[in-house]
XYZ file of C-alpha atoms in Angstrom:
588
model
C 4.776 30.581 -18.482
C 7.364 33.410 -17.326
C 10.941 33.587 -16.948
C 12.869 34.462 -13.593
C 16.708 35.472 -13.407
C 18.944 33.871 -10.991
C 22.667 34.836 -11.451
C 23.586 33.940 -15.090
C 20.742 31.790 -15.832
C 17.131 32.395 -16.594
C 14.499 29.977 -15.394
C 11.077 28.998 -17.021
C 8.318 29.005 -14.660
C 4.698 27.977 -15.024
C 2.049 29.050 -12.317
C -1.517 27.377 -12.402
C -4.669 27.881 -10.209
C -5.435 30.981 -7.794
C -2.803 32.685 -6.260
C -4.745 33.243 -2.919
C -4.605 29.541 -2.261
C -1.881 27.788 -0.437
C 1.330 27.599 -2.916
C 2.529 24.267 -4.018
C 5.766 24.442 -5.669
C 6.848 21.096 -7.732
C 10.474 20.172 -8.110
C 11.396 17.969 -11.160
C 14.110 15.417 -11.232
C 16.705 14.335 -13.495
C 16.512 14.329 -16.794
C 12.958 15.630 -16.558
C 11.545 18.992 -16.978
C 8.341 20.662 -15.289
C 6.377 18.943 -17.747
C 6.845 15.696 -15.944
C 4.439 17.308 -13.566
C 1.673 18.021 -16.143
C -0.804 15.275 -14.709
C -0.362 16.044 -11.052
C -0.654 19.963 -11.679
C -3.924 19.246 -13.464
C -5.409 17.542 -10.480
C -3.892 20.046 -7.974
C -4.579 23.588 -9.653
C -8.559 23.707 -8.814
C -7.556 23.692 -5.124
C -3.992 25.193 -4.817
C -1.722 27.689 -6.408
C 0.604 25.344 -8.148
C 4.079 26.423 -9.522
C 6.551 24.564 -11.113
C 9.839 25.544 -12.859
C 12.663 23.856 -15.014
C 15.762 23.719 -13.216
C 18.966 25.410 -14.597
C 20.056 23.499 -17.700
C 16.729 21.540 -18.326
C 13.931 22.267 -20.732
C 13.283 25.872 -21.446
C 15.550 27.109 -18.691
C 19.215 28.194 -19.751
C 22.545 26.807 -18.627
C 25.233 28.429 -16.411
C 28.327 29.532 -18.209
C 30.446 27.506 -15.828
C 29.035 23.990 -15.974
C 30.178 23.304 -12.227
C 27.631 25.650 -11.159
C 25.068 22.811 -10.523
C 25.900 22.629 -6.850
C 23.175 22.616 -4.225
C 24.098 26.156 -3.349
C 23.289 27.265 -7.057
C 20.128 25.188 -6.940
C 19.104 26.742 -3.649
C 19.505 30.258 -5.320
C 17.467 29.324 -8.025
C 14.662 28.377 -5.680
C 15.018 31.543 -3.733
C 14.814 33.656 -6.729
C 11.396 31.702 -7.882
C 10.069 32.203 -4.342
C 10.916 35.757 -4.436
C 8.397 36.544 -7.270
C 5.665 34.547 -5.711
C 5.423 37.116 -2.752
C 4.427 34.197 -0.547
C 5.810 33.953 3.151
C 5.621 30.101 2.966
C 5.352 27.496 0.241
C 4.810 23.536 0.233
C 7.617 21.787 -1.408
C 6.957 18.762 -3.573
C 10.303 16.914 -4.984
C 10.871 13.917 -7.264
C 14.085 12.528 -7.831
C 16.782 15.255 -7.934
C 14.060 17.461 -6.829
C 13.652 15.751 -3.620
C 17.319 15.860 -2.955
C 17.113 19.800 -3.514
C 13.944 19.885 -1.153
C 15.723 18.094 1.627
C 18.840 20.531 1.066
C 16.332 23.602 1.160
C 15.158 22.368 4.298
C 18.708 22.835 5.941
C 19.437 26.269 4.574
C 19.007 29.336 6.523
C 16.711 31.625 4.447
C 15.132 28.938 2.870
C 13.908 26.675 5.286
C 11.878 29.472 6.996
C 9.788 29.677 3.946
C 8.893 25.931 3.851
C 5.414 25.022 5.199
C 5.694 21.292 4.319
C 7.880 19.163 2.138
C 6.812 15.784 0.322
C 9.865 13.736 -0.889
C 9.097 11.257 -3.715
C 11.598 8.954 -4.693
C 14.947 10.675 -3.355
C 16.563 11.148 -0.059
C 18.728 13.999 0.925
C 22.375 13.617 0.288
C 23.116 14.350 3.934
C 20.704 11.679 5.009
C 21.906 9.361 2.392
C 25.483 9.893 3.547
C 24.431 8.772 7.067
C 22.638 5.803 5.854
C 25.865 4.593 3.631
C 27.910 5.004 6.900
C 25.859 3.743 9.578
C 23.308 1.398 7.912
C 23.323 -2.195 7.995
C 26.018 -3.621 5.604
C 23.591 -5.710 3.657
C 21.327 -2.685 3.088
C 24.110 -0.522 2.285
C 25.586 -2.685 -0.347
C 22.124 -3.418 -1.937
C 21.599 0.552 -2.161
C 24.977 0.897 -3.655
C 24.399 -1.730 -6.126
C 21.053 0.433 -7.089
C 23.032 3.566 -7.306
C 25.871 2.656 -9.807
C 24.907 5.237 -12.341
C 25.965 7.825 -9.974
C 29.704 6.467 -10.069
C 29.385 6.066 -13.899
C 28.232 9.770 -14.215
C 31.519 10.856 -12.873
C 33.386 9.578 -15.882
C 34.390 11.761 -18.706
C 32.855 11.607 -22.118
C 31.289 8.286 -22.014
C 28.047 9.494 -20.154
C 27.496 12.428 -22.704
C 28.030 9.807 -25.394
C 25.279 7.557 -23.834
C 22.935 10.453 -23.775
C 23.710 11.303 -27.520
C 22.772 7.537 -28.373
C 20.751 5.286 -26.613
C 19.680 6.818 -23.219
C 16.501 8.749 -24.580
C 15.179 5.220 -25.821
C 16.097 3.660 -22.565
C 13.968 6.308 -20.570
C 11.230 5.594 -22.859
C 11.322 2.015 -22.568
C 11.503 2.223 -18.511
C 8.689 4.492 -18.653
C 6.634 1.806 -20.565
C 7.531 -0.667 -18.075
C 6.110 1.343 -15.256
C 3.065 1.711 -17.173
C 3.586 5.534 -18.080
C 3.353 5.889 -21.763
C 5.417 8.606 -23.145
C 3.510 11.673 -24.260
C 4.195 15.087 -25.668
C 6.283 16.866 -23.149
C 7.610 13.827 -21.464
C 10.138 12.757 -22.286
C 11.053 16.285 -23.240
C 11.943 17.015 -26.667
C 15.303 18.403 -25.125
C 16.304 15.213 -23.271
C 19.370 14.437 -25.160
C 20.791 18.000 -24.228
C 19.188 17.988 -20.744
C 20.898 14.597 -19.831
C 24.175 15.823 -20.936
C 23.948 19.149 -19.193
C 22.289 17.479 -16.008
C 25.417 15.258 -15.377
C 26.915 18.182 -13.638
C 24.364 17.686 -10.695
C 25.988 14.526 -9.865
C 29.474 15.856 -10.550
C 29.075 18.837 -8.610
C 27.279 17.225 -5.477
C 27.715 13.782 -4.926
C 31.030 12.962 -4.255
C 31.387 16.232 -2.272
C 28.378 15.996 -0.260
C 28.711 12.016 0.302
C 32.209 12.004 1.435
C 31.398 14.565 4.324
C 30.545 13.248 7.679
C 29.768 16.235 9.552
C 26.493 17.510 7.804
C 23.574 17.161 10.141
C 20.671 15.290 8.296
C 17.918 16.715 10.962
C 15.341 18.822 9.483
C 12.755 21.037 11.301
C 9.660 20.757 9.218
C 6.592 18.418 8.394
C 8.070 15.935 6.010
C 5.727 13.414 4.118
C 7.982 10.590 2.407
C 6.272 8.858 -0.549
C 7.686 5.414 -1.057
C 7.276 4.113 -4.298
C 7.291 0.513 -3.984
C 8.997 -0.603 -7.258
C 11.515 2.318 -7.483
C 14.698 0.626 -8.800
C 16.988 3.414 -7.393
C 16.011 4.198 -3.834
C 15.736 1.036 -1.844
C 13.127 0.270 0.981
C 15.808 0.239 3.580
C 17.053 3.560 2.444
C 13.710 5.281 2.415
C 13.028 3.737 6.003
C 15.832 5.481 7.143
C 14.667 8.848 6.394
C 11.959 8.656 8.819
C 14.248 9.795 11.897
C 15.457 13.016 10.392
C 12.390 15.124 10.281
C 10.766 16.760 13.611
C 7.337 15.718 12.213
C 7.206 12.900 9.772
C 4.643 11.148 7.742
C 5.282 7.855 5.628
C 3.218 6.709 2.837
C 3.360 4.185 0.005
C 2.476 4.224 -3.594
C 2.464 1.045 -5.606
C 4.584 2.247 -8.665
C 7.929 2.624 -10.018
C 10.085 5.562 -10.154
C 7.952 7.918 -11.993
C 4.989 7.489 -9.599
C 3.775 10.958 -10.572
C 3.164 9.662 -14.118
C 2.017 6.347 -13.789
C -0.364 6.978 -10.674
C -0.723 10.845 -10.726
C -4.058 10.404 -9.021
C -2.515 8.887 -5.950
C 0.252 11.279 -5.818
C -1.985 14.098 -6.158
C -4.106 12.776 -3.370
C -1.292 12.531 -0.912
C -0.038 15.957 -1.459
C -3.403 17.295 -1.368
C -4.232 15.636 1.976
C -0.582 16.661 3.483
C -0.954 20.128 2.476
C -4.616 20.759 3.518
C -3.669 19.129 7.078
C -0.609 21.128 7.459
C -2.384 24.430 6.538
C -4.870 23.389 9.175
C -8.027 24.708 7.376
C -6.968 28.073 6.232
C -9.491 30.657 4.859
C -7.950 30.121 1.234
C -9.006 26.271 1.682
C -12.241 26.862 3.106
C -12.635 24.007 5.081
C -11.278 22.387 8.396
C -8.450 20.087 7.499
C -8.439 17.083 9.821
C -5.922 14.388 9.046
C -7.393 11.674 6.689
C -7.336 8.327 8.121
C -4.355 7.353 5.524
C -2.487 10.501 6.899
C -3.061 9.492 10.497
C -1.924 6.000 9.668
C 1.218 7.250 7.993
C 2.221 9.442 10.906
C 5.604 8.203 12.235
C 5.602 7.987 16.143
C 6.782 5.902 18.901
C 4.191 3.632 20.586
C 2.040 3.173 17.394
C 0.079 0.099 17.581
C 0.585 -2.416 14.732
C -3.055 -1.602 13.053
C -3.399 1.852 14.136
C -5.744 4.005 12.125
C -6.429 1.124 9.468
C -9.922 0.385 8.283
C -10.796 -3.302 8.573
C -13.933 -5.067 7.214
C -14.782 -8.053 8.692
C -17.858 -10.384 7.229
C -19.355 -12.800 9.594
C -18.130 -10.831 12.548
C -21.335 -11.500 14.722
C -19.637 -14.840 16.197
C -17.068 -17.255 16.219
C -13.746 -16.512 14.345
C -15.360 -13.097 12.796
C -15.936 -11.724 16.077
C -12.551 -12.760 17.473
C -10.878 -11.278 14.446
C -12.759 -7.853 14.545
C -11.994 -7.619 18.194
C -8.406 -8.412 17.634
C -8.001 -5.680 14.949
C -9.642 -2.949 17.142
C -7.199 -3.998 20.028
C -4.571 -3.104 17.977
C -5.765 0.116 16.772
C -8.055 -0.612 14.037
C -11.255 0.965 12.960
C -13.517 -2.052 12.159
C -16.472 -2.609 10.099
C -18.631 -5.549 11.520
C -20.775 -7.044 8.965
C -23.067 -9.963 9.467
C -26.260 -11.412 8.014
C -27.481 -10.936 11.543
C -27.721 -7.286 12.252
C -28.080 -7.652 16.088
C -25.137 -9.827 16.024
C -23.015 -7.356 14.279
C -24.216 -4.289 16.400
C -23.453 -6.538 19.656
C -19.923 -6.905 18.464
C -19.287 -3.485 17.345
C -20.668 -2.238 20.994
C -18.468 -4.623 22.594
C -15.334 -3.219 20.734
C -16.496 0.087 21.981
C -17.090 -0.981 25.448
C -14.596 -3.208 26.284
C -11.659 -1.948 24.177
C -12.403 1.773 23.691
C -12.247 1.088 19.950
C -14.124 2.411 17.091
C -16.238 -0.156 15.220
C -19.563 0.067 12.831
C -22.142 -2.483 12.474
C -23.667 -3.590 8.939
C -26.074 -6.184 7.826
C -25.137 -7.885 4.759
C -25.689 -11.118 2.588
C -22.431 -11.506 1.397
C -23.617 -13.936 -1.478
C -25.810 -11.461 -2.818
C -24.194 -9.501 -5.725
C -26.287 -6.241 -5.630
C -26.073 -6.156 -1.703
C -22.216 -6.373 -1.780
C -22.130 -3.844 -4.539
C -24.215 -1.384 -2.512
C -22.203 -2.240 0.755
C -18.666 -1.790 -0.709
C -19.726 1.597 -2.321
C -21.199 2.656 0.950
C -17.985 1.639 2.939
C -15.670 3.659 0.569
C -18.093 6.697 0.718
C -18.756 6.786 4.377
C -15.212 5.609 5.775
C -12.906 5.359 2.897
C -11.261 2.249 1.105
C -10.539 -0.390 3.495
C -7.052 -1.379 4.106
C -7.857 -4.923 5.228
C -10.878 -7.060 4.541
C -11.502 -10.414 5.998
C -14.050 -12.379 3.714
C -15.017 -14.980 6.796
C -18.848 -15.377 6.469
C -19.909 -18.921 5.891
C -22.244 -21.894 6.492
C -21.817 -25.672 6.623
C -24.055 -28.347 5.315
C -23.118 -31.965 6.953
C -24.039 -35.012 5.171
C -23.205 -37.403 2.274
C -23.246 -35.990 -1.444
C -25.999 -38.265 -2.524
C -28.234 -36.547 0.226
C -27.371 -33.068 -0.943
C -30.199 -31.352 -2.697
C -29.662 -28.458 -4.989
C -30.765 -26.107 -2.506
C -28.011 -27.228 0.000
C -25.469 -26.650 -2.866
C -26.820 -23.236 -3.615
C -26.919 -22.316 0.261
C -23.249 -23.267 0.872
C -21.822 -21.811 -2.465
C -23.904 -18.661 -2.166
C -22.041 -17.715 1.366
C -18.909 -19.771 1.269
C -17.779 -19.109 -2.323
C -19.895 -16.224 -3.835
C -19.464 -14.332 -0.587
C -15.655 -14.474 -1.109
C -15.784 -13.766 -4.712
C -17.848 -10.658 -4.218
C -15.696 -9.257 -1.445
C -12.587 -9.768 -3.311
C -13.771 -8.700 -6.509
C -15.356 -5.183 -5.246
C -12.741 -4.190 -2.291
C -10.024 -5.597 -4.284
C -10.793 -3.223 -7.193
C -11.140 -0.583 -4.709
C -7.648 -1.242 -3.158
C -5.966 -1.267 -6.628
C -7.296 1.828 -7.747
C -6.192 3.666 -4.652
C -2.685 2.646 -5.446
C -1.683 2.359 -1.615
C -1.786 -1.451 -1.424
C -3.999 -3.409 1.030
C -4.698 -6.963 2.065
C -7.534 -9.518 1.374
C -7.839 -12.320 3.903
C -10.235 -15.365 2.976
C -11.148 -17.713 5.686
C -11.271 -21.238 4.123
C -10.486 -24.474 6.198
C -8.417 -27.383 6.291
C -11.479 -29.005 4.415
C -9.972 -27.353 1.328
C -7.161 -30.005 1.336
C -8.439 -32.629 3.486
C -11.628 -33.966 1.842
C -14.582 -35.519 3.985
C -17.330 -37.512 2.538
C -19.554 -35.874 5.227
C -18.602 -32.323 3.793
C -18.757 -32.283 -0.053
C -20.345 -28.862 -0.642
C -18.404 -27.244 2.177
C -15.268 -28.958 1.050
C -15.871 -27.910 -2.621
C -16.539 -24.351 -1.558
C -13.298 -23.922 0.691
C -11.038 -25.659 -1.829
C -12.211 -22.920 -4.511
C -11.500 -20.230 -2.145
C -8.039 -21.546 -1.480
C -7.612 -21.818 -5.223
C -9.122 -18.492 -5.910
C -6.890 -16.920 -3.259
C -3.668 -18.092 -4.814
C -4.921 -17.016 -8.009
C -5.582 -13.464 -6.875
C -2.339 -13.426 -4.861
C -0.440 -13.604 -8.233
C -2.469 -11.096 -9.984
C -2.898 -8.311 -7.198
C 0.791 -8.443 -6.301
C 1.540 -5.898 -8.964
C -1.073 -3.751 -7.382
C 0.464 -3.986 -3.855
C -2.455 -6.009 -2.673
C -1.367 -9.019 -0.359
C -3.929 -12.271 -0.290
C -4.056 -14.810 2.382
C -6.091 -17.794 2.745
C -6.675 -19.132 6.525
C -7.192 -22.887 6.895
C -8.137 -23.702 10.383
C -8.749 -27.119 11.536
C -11.466 -27.885 14.403
C -12.307 -24.624 16.033
C -14.545 -24.056 19.219
C -17.191 -22.066 17.705
C -20.809 -22.141 17.250
C -20.657 -23.475 13.769
C -21.501 -26.974 14.424
C -24.535 -25.620 16.140
C -25.637 -23.622 13.314
C -24.905 -26.141 10.480
C -27.572 -27.888 8.346
C -27.468 -31.859 9.073
C -28.821 -34.139 6.522
C -27.619 -37.220 8.461
C -29.353 -38.525 11.644
C -27.222 -38.396 14.979
C -24.447 -36.128 13.722
C -25.292 -32.918 15.142
C -24.606 -33.652 18.746
C -21.460 -35.542 17.797
C -20.119 -32.551 15.938
C -20.951 -29.973 18.478
C -19.437 -32.153 21.459
C -16.287 -32.837 19.449
C -15.540 -28.979 18.554
C -16.343 -28.385 22.161
C -13.963 -30.821 23.333
C -11.216 -29.635 20.980
C -10.955 -26.758 23.004
C -9.219 -24.286 20.037
C -10.499 -20.968 20.737
C -11.519 -18.423 17.759
C -9.290 -15.788 19.405
C -6.135 -18.060 18.562
C -7.350 -18.052 14.732
C -7.589 -14.221 14.961
C -4.032 -14.207 16.242
C -2.848 -15.922 12.981
C -5.078 -13.743 10.754
C -3.218 -10.756 11.906
C -0.059 -12.229 11.736
C -0.882 -13.404 7.860
C -1.663 -9.601 7.142
C 1.416 -8.379 8.981
C 3.905 -10.861 7.052
C 1.857 -11.189 4.091
C 1.610 -14.809 4.230
C -0.147 -17.015 1.280
C -1.395 -19.892 2.780
C -1.904 -20.449 6.718
C -2.904 -23.742 8.003
C -3.878 -23.495 11.671
C -3.501 -25.634 14.846
C -2.294 -29.305 14.771
C -4.847 -31.097 12.586
C -4.724 -28.177 9.999
C -0.799 -28.132 9.782
C -0.632 -32.175 9.747
C -3.431 -32.161 6.951
C -1.577 -29.597 4.720
C 1.641 -31.560 5.016
C -0.142 -34.960 4.356
C -2.058 -33.440 1.350
C 1.469 -32.513 0.029
C 3.256 -35.534 1.115
C 0.835 -38.350 0.803
C -2.402 -37.387 -0.865
C -3.552 -41.045 -0.728
C -3.367 -41.130 2.993
C -5.539 -37.883 2.938
C -8.013 -39.651 0.500
C -8.199 -42.510 2.960
C -9.157 -40.446 5.707
C -12.115 -38.940 3.778
C -14.296 -42.020 4.430
C -13.973 -42.117 8.107
C -17.232 -39.985 8.291
C -19.187 -42.479 6.441
C -18.199 -45.338 8.663
C -19.146 -43.155 11.642
C -22.684 -42.762 10.214
C -22.890 -46.587 9.491
C -22.074 -47.291 13.369
C -24.567 -44.598 14.427
C -27.380 -46.052 12.312
C -26.488 -49.524 13.465
C -26.612 -48.294 17.248
C -29.853 -46.571 16.567
C -31.223 -49.888 15.269
C -29.921 -51.780 18.048
C -31.561 -49.247 20.409
C -34.933 -49.755 18.796
C -34.786 -53.394 18.934
C -34.356 -53.097 22.779
């Protein structure tokens, strides 16, 4: 730690890492100090020169004699003083909360903006950008943001805010941190939080009314800006964060599944985003000793016109060699995704991956996998993460069917169906869902079930039981993983014209031909199911019944379960008729 003078204040500055490497300056918010960045700084300092300092009136920095000297111009002077001591022509700014507001302001100031190589904004807009949103945003969005920002008006009051910081506010901060999964620790909240909270009120009093009341401030900035949205931030609404995309000349927008103090609760994710962005902007400088192509996540975050819905997303599809899996893999690729086509038949997976490259000009990879084999799936998920990265979307589609009455099902029949149809989904959700949760940027699991999950059939006891379990599992997982930002959708098609009927195992005589012909006559192509899967991911839908019989069956299962149970025996009567006809044919 060292001290830097700026006017009548001295700033406490901490430097870590090799000064020859690119410099990252971390700006803290209110009522924090530089210690709020401890975890992130520890993850960055081996690759970057990391600098952080206590803003005026916070932590170990001193306060100005005139409390009104907390305006943005004063904060800009402090930043300039720190930069002067570093001797670097350009630095990468990272700001949280008030530090983010300060960073946006720096990008608009001659003398400072030329020294900013990039800016990462976490949990805070610039006041100029916020002012434009409040004037021109949708009325509902503006009212929602004003409700979140009630404290900004309360902090303008005399005496009462100071009294709050002297009494209950420090405990409230601790309780909020715990609610976000960030336990208080030495250094945060700081030992000086009561004093910092009282003095820092002048940040609001010296800036908010003055800046928000002006309509002539240009919100545009000419710098690479990475906007990190904290999905559970109680202060900055999604609409406000989304409105920021239009102002930087080059913009990336990313999400971290966390509350306001994301750098405390998810320092791994925040540090990774900062490192990827700085490395990319640096472009592979000698100091980094590496080329700097943008990571897939960073490519996917780039804001630009004409971007396809799933461009630069990584999608894994099991059972991709044919039918719904093949159609789904192609559909995601057509919308810009990089696809891993996995199937128990490697030749079929390779054929589909080749089609994606040749027909669609997309990027696809083939993999052979038995989804019901836990060891194989462990290795498969690990290899995917190491070679391509954590998937954004996983479609657990692989499955088999056995057709016949329950009393004709042997143990091996049950084992075969549950192995693929249930255990394949369990392994896919468990392994890839854990990767998505650890990454902290969300994701989506799609489990392909069937209308058999809620419309029972005497001819499909194992298949129906497996698909019903997949539906129940999906709804349980959806509730659990929502906190991690991972969506879960279960897809329930009716009769679809695929090769499944040809590949099924039949335990009853005369059923195979009837089933294959019925599916062919139904004429519902798997491409339409794929379109529903893409829609389910885009809209984060829970249960998606598909085609007429799927939707009618779903409605009946909720309105009149007895009617659905009555339909279950139709197949038994058809078998009886078939056997009767066979005997009659024999007599003839």
